[in-house]
Amino acid sequence: MALLPILTAPDPRLKKKSLPVAAVDVDVRQLMDDMLETMYAAPGIGLAAPQVGALKRVIVLDIDREETKTGPLFMANPEIVEASDEDVIYEEGCLSVPDHYSDVARPASVRVRYLDRDGKQQELACEGLLATCVQHEIDHLDGILFIDHISSLKRNMILRKLLKARKEKERDEAEGKPPAKDQAQDPEHAL
Ligand code: GNR
Ligand code: NI
């Protein structure tokens, strides 16, 4: 198991389309395990392979809320095979867009087909936060971030702030300053 560095926007790798895996082999399983560990450490409730620089169609999730407790979920080549007409709005965050949150509307429930950690085909009916999160993760596999679902004005403001924060961090590191507290965890917005 290993913790992997999480890429943050703007990064060209987050805009690329990831490729399907041919099979869930030992390498893909290793990636899944490392991603789950990285997601828990962040902490987050989902993580997509491109966020750790692997352009493969692999996601992991673990929702642990009153309403939904999934346990660890590993999905290779996930596909939405059904989506409700009804939308729901959630305030989303992303480990690759640290410290920014926006309301995003998505189908309230979806059915996802995928290969599990054993390479077995599965289908899962998702609703609530799981439905939102699985769609957010599959978006990552197509190079789409939650900020691509909001106005360009808001998106560009967030991207500018992320770039500024990154430059300040690089400058501090060059001057040998200790790291500022990373990704302040506002409990209201706990990922
Ligand atoms: O941890 C996460 N929380 C979250 C909250 C609302 C909607 C989506 C998410 S996914 C996010 C982790 C992440 O960036 N996954 O790609
Ligand atoms: Ni994300």
Short mmCIF file of C-alpha atoms and ligand atoms in Angstrom, two decimals:
data_model
loop_
_atom_site.label_atom_id
_atom_site.label_comp_id
_atom_site.label_asym_id
_atom_site.label_seq_id
_atom_site.Cartn_x
_atom_site.Cartn_y
_atom_site.Cartn_z
CA MET A 1 0.00 0.00 0.00
CA ALA A 2 1.18 3.49 -0.71
CA LEU A 3 -0.07 7.06 -0.48
CA LEU A 4 -0.12 8.73 -3.89
CA PRO A 5 0.17 12.49 -4.51
CA ILE A 6 -3.15 14.05 -5.60
CA LEU A 7 -3.01 16.37 -8.61
CA THR A 8 -4.76 19.72 -8.31
CA ALA A 9 -6.32 21.95 -10.98
CA PRO A 10 -5.20 23.41 -13.23
CA ASP A 11 -3.27 20.34 -14.41
CA PRO A 12 -3.48 19.07 -18.00
CA ARG A 13 -3.72 15.45 -16.81
CA LEU A 14 -7.05 16.20 -15.11
CA LYS A 15 -8.47 17.28 -18.50
CA LYS A 16 -7.58 14.04 -20.35
CA LYS A 17 -9.89 11.14 -21.13
CA SER A 18 -8.79 7.98 -19.31
CA LEU A 19 -8.52 4.60 -21.06
CA PRO A 20 -10.49 1.47 -20.11
CA VAL A 21 -8.51 -1.27 -18.36
CA ALA A 22 -8.22 -4.51 -20.35
CA ALA A 23 -8.67 -6.56 -17.17
CA VAL A 24 -8.48 -6.18 -13.41
CA ASP A 25 -4.96 -7.60 -13.06
CA VAL A 26 -2.49 -7.30 -10.17
CA ASP A 27 -1.41 -3.84 -11.31
CA VAL A 28 -4.97 -2.51 -11.41
CA ARG A 29 -5.67 -4.08 -8.01
CA GLN A 30 -2.54 -2.42 -6.61
CA LEU A 31 -3.70 0.92 -8.03
CA MET A 32 -7.16 0.42 -6.46
CA ASP A 33 -5.65 -0.36 -3.05
CA ASP A 34 -3.28 2.62 -3.19
CA MET A 35 -6.14 4.88 -4.28
CA LEU A 36 -8.35 3.74 -1.39
CA GLU A 37 -5.57 4.40 1.11
CA THR A 38 -4.93 7.82 -0.47
CA MET A 39 -8.66 8.64 -0.41
CA TYR A 40 -8.99 7.74 3.30
CA ALA A 41 -5.90 9.76 4.19
CA ALA A 42 -7.09 12.87 2.28
CA PRO A 43 -9.86 12.40 3.58
CA GLY A 44 -12.41 11.96 0.81
CA ILE A 45 -15.40 9.80 -0.12
CA GLY A 46 -14.29 9.04 -3.68
CA LEU A 47 -11.18 9.14 -5.85
CA ALA A 48 -10.57 8.64 -9.58
CA ALA A 49 -7.29 7.31 -11.03
CA PRO A 50 -6.48 10.45 -13.08
CA GLN A 51 -6.40 12.41 -9.79
CA VAL A 52 -3.27 10.41 -8.93
CA GLY A 53 -1.89 10.72 -12.47
CA ALA A 54 -3.02 7.29 -13.76
CA LEU A 55 -5.13 7.78 -16.90
CA LYS A 56 -7.10 4.55 -16.39
CA ARG A 57 -10.84 4.10 -15.91
CA VAL A 58 -10.64 3.16 -12.24
CA ILE A 59 -12.48 4.74 -9.29
CA VAL A 60 -12.85 3.98 -5.59
CA LEU A 61 -15.54 5.19 -3.18
CA ASP A 62 -16.58 4.78 0.42
CA ILE A 63 -19.61 6.71 1.60
CA ASP A 64 -20.12 6.63 5.35
CA ARG A 65 -23.17 8.74 6.20
CA GLU A 66 -26.25 8.17 8.32
CA GLU A 67 -28.32 7.50 5.16
CA THR A 68 -25.71 5.57 3.17
CA LYS A 69 -22.87 3.33 4.31
CA THR A 70 -21.28 1.57 1.36
CA GLY A 71 -17.97 0.29 2.65
CA PRO A 72 -15.08 0.38 0.17
CA LEU A 73 -16.20 0.18 -3.48
CA PHE A 74 -13.72 -0.54 -6.30
CA MET A 75 -14.84 0.04 -9.88
CA ALA A 76 -13.01 -0.50 -13.16
CA ASN A 77 -14.57 0.72 -16.43
CA PRO A 78 -17.67 2.11 -14.65
CA GLU A 79 -20.60 3.04 -16.93
CA ILE A 80 -23.90 4.67 -16.14
CA VAL A 81 -26.53 2.43 -17.73
CA GLU A 82 -29.60 4.26 -16.36
CA ALA A 83 -30.21 7.70 -14.87
CA SER A 84 -33.31 9.21 -13.31
CA ASP A 85 -35.05 12.11 -15.07
CA GLU A 86 -35.17 13.84 -11.72
CA ASP A 87 -32.10 15.88 -10.75
CA VAL A 88 -30.79 16.69 -7.32
CA ILE A 89 -28.46 19.50 -6.25
CA TYR A 90 -25.51 18.77 -3.97
CA GLU A 91 -22.80 21.11 -2.82
CA GLU A 92 -19.73 19.36 -4.26
CA GLY A 93 -16.08 19.55 -3.42
CA CYS A 94 -13.09 17.83 -5.01
CA LEU A 95 -9.67 16.82 -3.72
CA SER A 96 -8.28 18.23 -6.99
CA VAL A 97 -10.03 21.59 -6.39
CA PRO A 98 -9.07 22.11 -2.74
CA ASP A 99 -11.06 24.54 -0.58
CA HIS A 100 -13.78 25.34 -3.14
CA TYR A 101 -17.39 24.16 -3.14
CA SER A 102 -20.32 24.68 -5.52
CA ASP A 103 -23.84 23.41 -6.05
CA VAL A 104 -24.07 20.96 -8.96
CA ALA A 105 -27.27 19.40 -10.37
CA ARG A 106 -27.08 15.75 -11.46
CA PRO A 107 -29.53 12.86 -11.86
CA ALA A 108 -30.78 11.88 -8.39
CA SER A 109 -30.28 8.15 -8.98
CA VAL A 110 -28.18 6.13 -11.42
CA ARG A 111 -27.45 2.50 -12.18
CA VAL A 112 -23.71 1.78 -12.65
CA ARG A 113 -22.16 -1.23 -14.37
CA TYR A 114 -18.50 -1.95 -13.61
CA LEU A 115 -15.85 -4.58 -12.94
CA ASP A 116 -15.19 -5.07 -9.23
CA ARG A 117 -11.82 -5.70 -7.53
CA ASP A 118 -12.07 -9.38 -8.57
CA GLY A 119 -12.80 -8.46 -12.19
CA LYS A 120 -16.40 -9.60 -11.86
CA GLN A 121 -19.08 -7.54 -13.65
CA GLN A 122 -21.45 -5.87 -11.23
CA GLU A 123 -24.37 -3.45 -11.31
CA LEU A 124 -25.21 -1.12 -8.48
CA ALA A 125 -28.24 1.12 -7.99
CA CYS A 126 -27.02 4.40 -6.50
CA GLU A 127 -28.96 7.19 -4.86
CA GLY A 128 -28.31 10.08 -2.53
CA LEU A 129 -24.69 11.09 -2.02
CA LEU A 130 -23.48 7.83 -3.62
CA ALA A 131 -25.27 8.73 -6.87
CA THR A 132 -23.70 12.19 -6.90
CA CYS A 133 -20.26 10.89 -5.99
CA VAL A 134 -20.16 8.07 -8.57
CA GLN A 135 -21.12 10.58 -11.30
CA HIS A 136 -18.45 13.01 -10.03
CA GLU A 137 -15.84 10.20 -10.23
CA ILE A 138 -16.89 9.01 -13.71
CA ASP A 139 -16.67 12.66 -14.85
CA HIS A 140 -13.00 12.62 -13.78
CA LEU A 141 -12.42 9.67 -16.17
CA ASP A 142 -13.66 11.91 -18.99
CA GLY A 143 -11.54 14.88 -17.96
CA ILE A 144 -14.46 16.73 -16.37
CA LEU A 145 -14.30 18.49 -12.98
CA PHE A 146 -17.29 19.70 -10.95
CA ILE A 147 -16.27 23.27 -11.81
CA ASP A 148 -17.02 22.43 -15.47
CA HIS A 149 -20.68 22.23 -14.39
CA ILE A 150 -20.78 25.79 -13.02
CA SER A 151 -20.66 29.22 -14.72
CA SER A 152 -17.40 30.07 -16.50
CA LEU A 153 -17.19 33.22 -14.38
CA LYS A 154 -17.16 31.19 -11.15
CA ARG A 155 -14.92 28.50 -12.67
CA ASN A 156 -12.30 30.99 -13.81
CA MET A 157 -12.33 32.70 -10.43
CA ILE A 158 -11.67 29.36 -8.70
CA LEU A 159 -8.92 28.39 -11.18
CA ARG A 160 -7.22 31.76 -10.68
CA LYS A 161 -7.30 31.32 -6.90
CA LEU A 162 -5.90 27.77 -7.14
CA LEU A 163 -3.04 28.97 -9.34
CA LYS A 164 -2.29 31.82 -6.92
CA ALA A 165 -2.35 29.45 -3.92
CA ARG A 166 0.01 27.06 -5.75
CA LYS A 167 2.46 29.87 -6.60
CA GLU A 168 2.48 31.09 -2.99
CA LYS A 169 3.12 27.54 -1.77
CA GLU A 170 6.00 27.12 -4.25
CA ARG A 171 7.47 30.45 -3.17
CA ASP A 172 7.23 29.50 0.54
CA GLU A 173 8.85 26.13 -0.16
CA ALA A 174 11.68 27.81 -2.09
CA GLU A 175 12.27 30.05 0.95
CA GLY A 176 12.25 27.00 3.21
CA LYS A 177 9.13 28.01 5.15
CA PRO A 178 7.18 25.27 6.93
CA PRO A 179 4.01 24.16 5.09
CA ALA A 180 0.84 26.06 6.01
CA LYS A 181 -2.00 23.85 7.24
CA ASP A 182 -3.06 21.93 4.16
CA GLN A 183 -6.65 21.83 2.96
CA ALA A 184 -8.24 23.36 6.07
CA GLN A 185 -11.07 21.03 6.99
CA ASP A 186 -14.20 23.04 7.59
CA PRO A 187 -16.51 20.42 9.16
CA GLU A 188 -19.40 21.97 7.18
CA HIS A 189 -17.55 20.90 4.07
CA ALA A 190 -15.74 17.82 5.29
CA LEU A 191 -14.99 15.72 2.24
O1 GNR B 1 -14.50 13.71 -1.03
C1 GNR B 1 -15.27 14.16 -1.89
N1 GNR B 1 -16.48 14.64 -1.50
C2 GNR B 1 -17.48 14.95 -2.38
C3 GNR B 1 -18.56 15.68 -1.89
C4 GNR B 1 -19.61 16.01 -2.73
C5 GNR B 1 -19.59 15.61 -4.04
C6 GNR B 1 -18.52 14.91 -4.55
C7 GNR B 1 -17.47 14.58 -3.72
S1 GNR B 1 -16.13 13.67 -4.34
C8 GNR B 1 -14.85 14.23 -3.29
C9 GNR B 1 -13.55 13.49 -3.53
C10 GNR B 1 -13.10 13.70 -4.95
O2 GNR B 1 -12.57 14.70 -5.36
N2 GNR B 1 -13.34 12.73 -5.78
O3 GNR B 1 -13.01 12.85 -7.07
NI NI B 2 -13.10 14.97 -7.49
#
